[in-house]
Short mmCIF file of C-alpha atoms in Angstrom, two decimals:
data_model
loop_
_atom_site.label_atom_id
_atom_site.label_comp_id
_atom_site.label_asym_id
_atom_site.label_seq_id
_atom_site.Cartn_x
_atom_site.Cartn_y
_atom_site.Cartn_z
CA MET G 1 15.34 23.74 20.39
CA SER G 2 13.46 26.99 21.05
CA SER G 3 9.81 27.05 21.98
CA GLU G 4 7.25 27.56 19.26
CA ARG G 5 8.49 24.47 17.44
CA VAL G 6 6.35 23.02 14.72
CA ILE G 7 5.55 19.38 15.50
CA VAL G 8 3.77 16.85 13.37
CA ILE G 9 2.26 13.93 15.42
CA THR G 10 0.38 11.08 13.77
CA GLY G 11 -2.56 9.40 15.55
CA THR G 12 -3.58 12.35 17.66
CA ARG G 13 -7.27 11.52 18.25
CA LYS G 14 -6.59 9.39 21.36
CA GLY G 15 -4.04 7.58 23.46
CA ILE G 16 -0.38 8.58 23.44
CA GLY G 17 -0.74 10.73 20.36
CA ARG G 18 -3.42 12.79 22.05
CA TYR G 19 -1.37 13.05 25.25
CA LEU G 20 1.64 14.23 23.38
CA ALA G 21 -0.35 16.74 21.34
CA GLU G 22 -1.78 18.33 24.54
CA LYS G 23 1.61 18.29 26.27
CA TYR G 24 3.40 20.17 23.44
CA LEU G 25 0.50 22.57 22.88
CA ALA G 26 0.66 23.46 26.57
CA ALA G 27 4.42 24.06 26.12
CA GLY G 28 3.73 26.65 23.43
CA ASP G 29 4.60 24.53 20.41
CA ARG G 30 2.53 24.46 17.26
CA VAL G 31 1.13 20.90 16.59
CA VAL G 32 -0.21 19.41 13.33
CA GLY G 33 -1.98 16.14 14.05
CA CYS G 34 -3.90 13.55 12.05
CA SER G 35 -6.15 10.60 12.43
CA ARG G 36 -8.73 8.77 10.30
CA ASP G 37 -11.63 10.37 12.16
CA PRO G 38 -12.19 13.91 13.24
CA ASN G 39 -10.56 15.02 16.47
CA ASP G 40 -12.33 17.14 19.16
CA LEU G 41 -8.96 18.65 20.26
CA GLN G 42 -9.41 22.41 20.18
CA HIS G 43 -6.43 24.74 20.45
CA GLU G 44 -5.44 27.86 18.60
CA ASN G 45 -2.02 26.29 17.72
CA TYR G 46 -3.49 22.88 16.66
CA ARG G 47 -4.26 21.81 13.09
CA HIS G 48 -5.95 18.50 12.37
CA HIS G 49 -5.97 16.47 9.12
CA CYS G 50 -8.31 13.54 8.66
CA LEU G 51 -6.41 10.93 6.72
CA ASP G 52 -5.07 7.47 6.39
CA VAL G 53 -1.33 7.71 7.12
CA ALA G 54 -0.69 5.42 4.09
CA ASP G 55 -2.54 7.66 1.64
CA GLU G 56 0.23 9.39 -0.12
CA ASP G 57 -1.94 12.31 -1.47
CA GLY G 58 -3.38 12.96 2.08
CA VAL G 59 0.07 12.97 3.62
CA LYS G 60 1.47 15.26 0.91
CA LYS G 61 -1.45 17.63 1.52
CA LEU G 62 -0.74 17.68 5.25
CA PHE G 63 2.91 18.63 4.74
CA ASN G 64 2.05 21.11 2.01
CA ALA G 65 -0.45 22.84 4.34
CA THR G 66 2.21 22.83 7.09
CA ARG G 67 4.84 24.32 4.84
CA LYS G 68 2.50 27.00 3.55
CA GLU G 69 1.28 27.99 7.06
CA PHE G 70 4.47 27.63 9.13
CA GLY G 71 7.31 27.44 6.70
CA GLN G 72 9.20 24.94 8.74
CA LEU G 73 9.04 21.64 10.55
CA ASP G 74 11.05 20.81 13.61
CA VAL G 75 9.80 17.52 14.96
CA LEU G 76 7.89 14.50 13.57
CA ILE G 77 6.49 11.94 15.97
CA ASN G 78 5.27 8.84 14.05
CA ASN G 79 2.98 7.56 16.64
CA ALA G 80 0.10 6.16 14.60
CA GLY G 81 0.14 2.32 14.46
CA ILE G 82 -2.19 -0.70 14.75
CA ALA G 83 -1.55 -4.15 16.23
CA SER G 84 -2.83 -7.63 15.56
CA MET G 85 -2.67 -10.60 17.90
CA ASN G 86 -3.28 -13.86 16.08
CA HIS G 87 -1.63 -17.10 15.41
CA SER G 88 0.15 -16.75 12.05
CA MET G 89 -1.84 -19.66 10.63
CA LEU G 90 -5.00 -17.78 11.37
CA THR G 91 -3.94 -14.38 10.12
CA PRO G 92 -5.98 -13.14 7.14
CA LEU G 93 -4.31 -11.31 4.20
CA SER G 94 -6.47 -8.23 4.91
CA THR G 95 -4.97 -7.97 8.38
CA ILE G 96 -1.41 -8.32 7.02
CA GLU G 97 -1.98 -5.57 4.47
CA ARG G 98 -3.70 -3.29 6.96
CA VAL G 99 -0.95 -3.56 9.67
CA LEU G 100 1.98 -3.22 7.08
CA SER G 101 0.14 -0.33 5.37
CA THR G 102 -0.34 1.72 8.55
CA ASN G 103 2.89 0.81 10.41
CA VAL G 104 5.43 0.60 7.54
CA THR G 105 4.06 2.63 4.61
CA GLY G 106 2.64 5.31 6.91
CA THR G 107 5.80 5.74 8.87
CA PHE G 108 7.91 5.85 5.71
CA LEU G 109 5.59 8.43 3.98
CA PHE G 110 5.66 10.71 6.97
CA CYS G 111 9.54 10.42 7.32
CA ARG G 112 9.94 11.16 3.65
CA GLU G 113 7.71 14.31 3.55
CA ALA G 114 9.02 15.55 6.98
CA ALA G 115 12.60 15.32 5.75
CA ARG G 116 11.75 17.39 2.64
CA LEU G 117 10.55 20.14 4.91
CA MET G 118 13.15 19.85 7.62
CA GLN G 119 16.16 19.99 5.21
CA LYS G 120 15.31 23.59 4.53
CA LYS G 121 16.62 24.47 8.06
CA GLN G 122 19.26 21.70 7.95
CA SER G 123 17.83 20.39 11.26
CA GLY G 124 15.01 18.25 12.55
CA ARG G 125 14.00 15.43 14.76
CA ILE G 126 12.12 12.31 13.74
CA VAL G 127 10.91 9.80 16.38
CA ASN G 128 9.27 6.52 15.17
CA PHE G 129 7.48 3.95 17.21
CA ALA G 130 8.88 0.42 17.55
CA THR G 131 7.83 -2.02 20.28
CA VAL G 132 9.31 -4.54 22.68
CA ALA G 133 7.51 -7.19 20.54
CA VAL G 134 10.52 -6.98 18.17
CA PRO G 135 13.32 -7.95 20.62
CA LEU G 136 11.09 -10.31 22.64
CA LYS G 137 9.97 -12.08 19.46
CA LEU G 138 6.43 -12.46 20.67
CA ASP G 139 4.50 -15.42 19.47
CA GLY G 140 1.09 -14.55 18.15
CA GLU G 141 2.28 -11.14 16.92
CA ALA G 142 4.16 -12.17 13.75
CA ILE G 143 2.85 -9.50 11.51
CA TYR G 144 2.78 -6.72 14.16
CA ALA G 145 6.38 -7.56 15.22
CA ALA G 146 7.47 -7.85 11.47
CA SER G 147 6.02 -4.44 10.75
CA LYS G 148 7.71 -2.83 13.70
CA ALA G 149 11.06 -4.56 12.80
CA ALA G 150 10.69 -2.86 9.45
CA VAL G 151 10.26 0.46 11.32
CA VAL G 152 13.44 -0.29 13.17
CA SER G 153 15.20 -0.90 9.96
CA LEU G 154 13.74 2.25 8.38
CA THR G 155 14.95 4.22 11.37
CA GLU G 156 18.55 2.94 11.08
CA VAL G 157 18.82 3.53 7.29
CA LEU G 158 16.96 6.92 7.27
CA ALA G 159 19.20 8.02 10.15
CA ARG G 160 22.15 7.62 7.70
CA GLU G 161 20.33 9.19 4.67
CA PHE G 162 19.11 12.15 6.63
CA ALA G 163 22.22 12.83 8.69
CA PRO G 164 23.85 15.10 6.01
CA LEU G 165 20.56 17.19 6.28
CA GLY G 166 20.91 17.73 10.01
CA ILE G 167 18.00 15.44 10.75
CA THR G 168 18.12 12.76 13.40
CA VAL G 169 15.97 9.58 13.22
CA ASN G 170 15.36 7.52 16.33
CA ALA G 171 12.77 5.14 17.70
CA VAL G 172 11.17 4.47 21.00
CA GLY G 173 10.12 0.89 21.83
CA PRO G 174 7.38 0.95 24.28
CA THR G 175 6.32 -1.94 26.50
CA PRO G 176 2.49 -2.56 26.63
CA VAL G 177 0.83 0.68 27.63
CA LYS G 178 -2.83 0.60 28.51
CA THR G 179 -4.33 1.95 25.24
CA ASP G 180 -6.59 0.57 22.56
CA LEU G 181 -3.64 -1.04 20.91
CA ILE G 182 -3.66 -3.93 23.45
CA ARG G 183 -7.44 -3.83 24.20
CA ASN G 184 -8.04 -7.27 22.61
CA VAL G 185 -4.95 -9.03 23.87
CA PRO G 186 -5.76 -11.67 26.52
CA GLU G 187 -4.68 -10.72 30.06
CA ASP G 188 -2.42 -13.82 30.54
CA LYS G 189 -0.62 -12.97 27.36
CA ILE G 190 0.01 -9.40 28.49
CA GLN G 191 1.17 -10.65 32.01
CA ALA G 192 3.63 -13.24 30.42
CA LEU G 193 5.05 -10.35 28.30
CA LEU G 194 5.43 -7.98 31.30
CA ASN G 195 7.19 -10.77 33.17
CA ARG G 196 9.89 -10.77 30.50
CA GLN G 197 10.77 -7.23 31.20
CA ALA G 198 13.52 -6.31 33.74
CA ILE G 199 10.99 -3.96 35.22
CA PRO G 200 7.64 -5.85 34.95
CA ARG G 201 5.02 -3.16 34.81
CA PHE G 202 2.89 -1.52 32.21
CA GLY G 203 4.47 1.41 30.55
CA GLU G 204 2.89 4.87 31.25
CA TYR G 205 2.45 7.67 28.83
CA ARG G 206 5.12 9.60 30.74
CA ASP G 207 7.65 6.85 30.08
CA VAL G 208 7.22 7.26 26.28
CA GLU G 209 7.15 11.02 26.71
CA ASN G 210 10.51 10.93 28.54
CA VAL G 211 12.29 9.14 25.76
CA ILE G 212 10.68 11.36 23.05
CA ASP G 213 11.78 14.50 24.89
CA PHE G 214 15.28 13.08 25.09
CA PHE G 215 15.40 12.37 21.33
CA ILE G 216 14.00 15.70 20.28
CA SER G 217 16.12 17.78 22.68
CA SER G 218 18.57 20.28 20.98
CA ALA G 219 21.32 18.57 22.90
CA SER G 220 20.62 15.17 21.15
CA ASP G 221 22.05 16.27 17.81
CA PHE G 222 24.62 13.51 18.05
CA ILE G 223 22.14 10.76 18.65
CA THR G 224 20.60 9.06 15.65
CA GLY G 225 19.67 5.68 14.33
CA GLN G 226 19.01 4.39 17.87
CA VAL G 227 16.13 2.34 19.21
CA LEU G 228 15.45 2.85 22.88
CA TYR G 229 13.36 0.02 24.43
CA LEU G 230 11.48 0.65 27.66
CA GLY G 231 11.15 -1.74 30.62
CA GLY G 232 14.59 -3.48 30.26
CA VAL G 233 14.24 -5.90 27.45
CA MET Y 1 -8.61 24.48 -14.57
CA SER Y 2 -6.48 24.64 -17.79
CA SER Y 3 -3.17 22.80 -17.95
CA PRO Y 4 -0.08 25.00 -17.18
CA THR Y 5 1.88 26.19 -20.23
CA ARG Y 6 5.40 25.41 -21.01
CA ASP Y 7 6.46 28.94 -20.00
CA GLN Y 8 4.74 28.72 -16.64
CA VAL Y 9 6.48 25.44 -15.91
CA ALA Y 10 9.81 26.83 -17.11
CA ASN Y 11 9.31 29.77 -14.71
CA CYS Y 12 8.76 27.41 -11.88
CA VAL Y 13 11.97 25.48 -12.61
CA LEU Y 14 14.01 28.66 -13.01
CA ALA Y 15 12.60 29.93 -9.71
CA ALA Y 16 13.53 26.69 -8.11
CA ILE Y 17 17.09 27.13 -9.34
CA ASP Y 18 17.17 30.66 -7.90
CA THR Y 19 16.08 29.21 -4.50
CA LEU Y 20 18.60 26.34 -4.68
CA ASN Y 21 21.77 28.23 -5.94
CA PRO Y 22 22.50 30.16 -2.71
CA GLN Y 23 22.66 26.71 -0.93
CA LEU Y 24 25.19 25.31 -3.34
CA GLU Y 25 28.95 25.67 -3.46
CA SER Y 26 30.35 28.36 -5.80
CA ASP Y 27 31.63 25.58 -8.21
CA ARG Y 28 28.31 23.86 -8.19
CA GLN Y 29 26.09 26.70 -9.24
CA ILE Y 30 23.31 25.92 -11.74
CA GLU Y 31 23.24 28.10 -14.86
CA ARG Y 32 19.94 29.98 -15.07
CA SER Y 33 18.97 28.90 -18.55
CA LEU Y 34 16.72 26.52 -20.31
CA THR Y 35 19.71 24.57 -21.68
CA ALA Y 36 21.60 24.37 -18.41
CA LYS Y 37 22.80 20.94 -17.36
CA LEU Y 38 21.57 19.69 -14.03
CA PHE Y 39 22.64 16.09 -13.31
CA GLY Y 40 25.06 13.63 -14.90
CA ARG Y 41 28.47 14.10 -16.55
CA GLU Y 42 29.86 17.58 -16.19
CA ALA Y 43 26.70 18.71 -14.54
CA PRO Y 44 26.69 20.77 -11.26
CA LEU Y 45 24.39 18.64 -9.02
CA ASP Y 46 25.46 15.66 -6.95
CA SER Y 47 22.83 13.14 -5.83
CA LEU Y 48 21.79 15.14 -2.69
CA GLY Y 49 21.70 18.32 -4.80
CA LEU Y 50 19.35 16.69 -7.16
CA VAL Y 51 17.03 15.53 -4.30
CA ASN Y 52 17.00 19.19 -3.23
CA LEU Y 53 16.10 20.33 -6.74
CA ILE Y 54 13.32 17.90 -7.15
CA VAL Y 55 11.80 18.88 -3.79
CA THR Y 56 12.11 22.56 -4.56
CA VAL Y 57 10.57 22.27 -8.08
CA GLU Y 58 7.71 20.31 -6.63
CA GLU Y 59 7.11 22.98 -4.00
CA GLN Y 60 7.34 25.74 -6.68
CA LEU Y 61 4.77 24.02 -8.85
CA SER Y 62 2.50 23.61 -5.89
CA ASP Y 63 2.92 27.28 -4.76
CA ASP Y 64 2.64 28.92 -8.24
CA LEU Y 65 0.49 26.59 -10.30
CA ASP Y 66 -1.42 24.74 -7.52
CA VAL Y 67 -0.41 21.38 -8.92
CA THR Y 68 0.78 18.50 -6.85
CA ILE Y 69 3.05 15.98 -8.66
CA THR Y 70 5.69 13.52 -7.63
CA LEU Y 71 8.74 13.88 -10.01
CA ALA Y 72 10.84 11.08 -8.64
CA ASN Y 73 8.29 8.45 -9.76
CA GLU Y 74 8.81 5.00 -11.33
CA LYS Y 75 8.50 6.55 -14.84
CA ALA Y 76 11.47 8.85 -14.08
CA MET Y 77 13.51 6.07 -12.64
CA SER Y 78 12.89 3.59 -15.42
CA ARG Y 79 14.03 5.89 -18.23
CA ARG Y 80 17.15 5.09 -20.13
CA THR Y 81 18.18 8.67 -19.94
CA SER Y 82 17.49 10.75 -16.89
CA PRO Y 83 14.64 13.28 -17.10
CA PHE Y 84 16.68 15.41 -14.63
CA ARG Y 85 19.77 15.79 -16.87
CA SER Y 86 19.01 19.38 -18.04
CA VAL Y 87 16.45 22.15 -17.44
CA ASP Y 88 14.62 21.73 -20.90
CA VAL Y 89 14.42 17.98 -20.40
CA LEU Y 90 13.04 18.41 -16.98
CA ILE Y 91 10.44 20.89 -18.23
CA ASP Y 92 9.33 18.43 -20.93
CA PHE Y 93 9.13 15.68 -18.23
CA ILE Y 94 6.97 17.82 -15.94
CA LEU Y 95 4.61 18.68 -18.88
CA GLU Y 96 4.32 14.98 -19.63
CA MET Y 97 3.50 14.17 -15.97
CA LEU Y 98 0.90 16.86 -15.91
CA SER Y 99 -0.63 15.64 -19.19
CA ASP Y 100 -0.72 12.08 -17.85
CA GLU Y 101 -2.57 13.24 -14.74
CA ALA Y 102 -5.03 15.22 -16.73
CA LYS Y 103 -5.89 12.18 -18.93
CA ALA Y 104 -6.16 9.92 -15.89
CA ALA Y 105 -8.59 12.41 -14.25
CA ALA Y 106 -10.68 12.75 -17.38
#
């Protein structure tokens, strides 16, 4: 794809989302980001929306504003997500609803609205976020893994629905990356998880970036419905 | 802000048809009239075409009348007869949605 793409990234206030937003802005792309709280990222080509990714009205407003200002959308990176580490017998309903709302509903709403905008050009790239917790079937992460299994399923089904519109839908499945997402996970649990990878190290932002760049490349127009797990799981 | 009139909504739907027709095959063109068939037996749109029409109408309503509504809602899906079967029925459905929203906001 040409430079000056229009890219929507969810969860841009910190972590991988922030890293990706800065990277694509530096490359000359126009980036629309969002988070629950205000973002101090300042750039002439950056637009920020404060919203909950599961709030339909807020999501529609973001895409409406993007359509009215830029008239197109080339890439959606569905990065926003929350995790929960807890034995299933001790997991409160509020946690279940919060995780499913952000990870599943949020991902779906952004895919839906993005596709509406992308279909005008009959091209687009959507990248969702899965996790190695799905294939590794991690105990203590029942709800988080279930929510991301749903994201995998969404990715595979939407890939088929959106293919006639020229839109690809893929997912990256990161290993643990040192972000707030794993802040509260005990060290021994993380180490046990890393030991199950073929390459037992933490993921880096650049590992995730590499997969995303591959998926959103113009040459990847024959690649859809795929989940690429990092670390060798 | 006052509710949009039937004529205003009709203009949005017709404008959406103008936007959509160039993307449709020659044998799938939508007639530009209030009685034109849209979806169903002997109608021009297939399911993907209907998706495009709904998206385009929603955008037109947002751009021209500054209203945000979701047409493919549970009310639409649960109807015995589709609110997307013809232009005039679609206009009635949009006005009904706008009226419901106005009542809910009151």
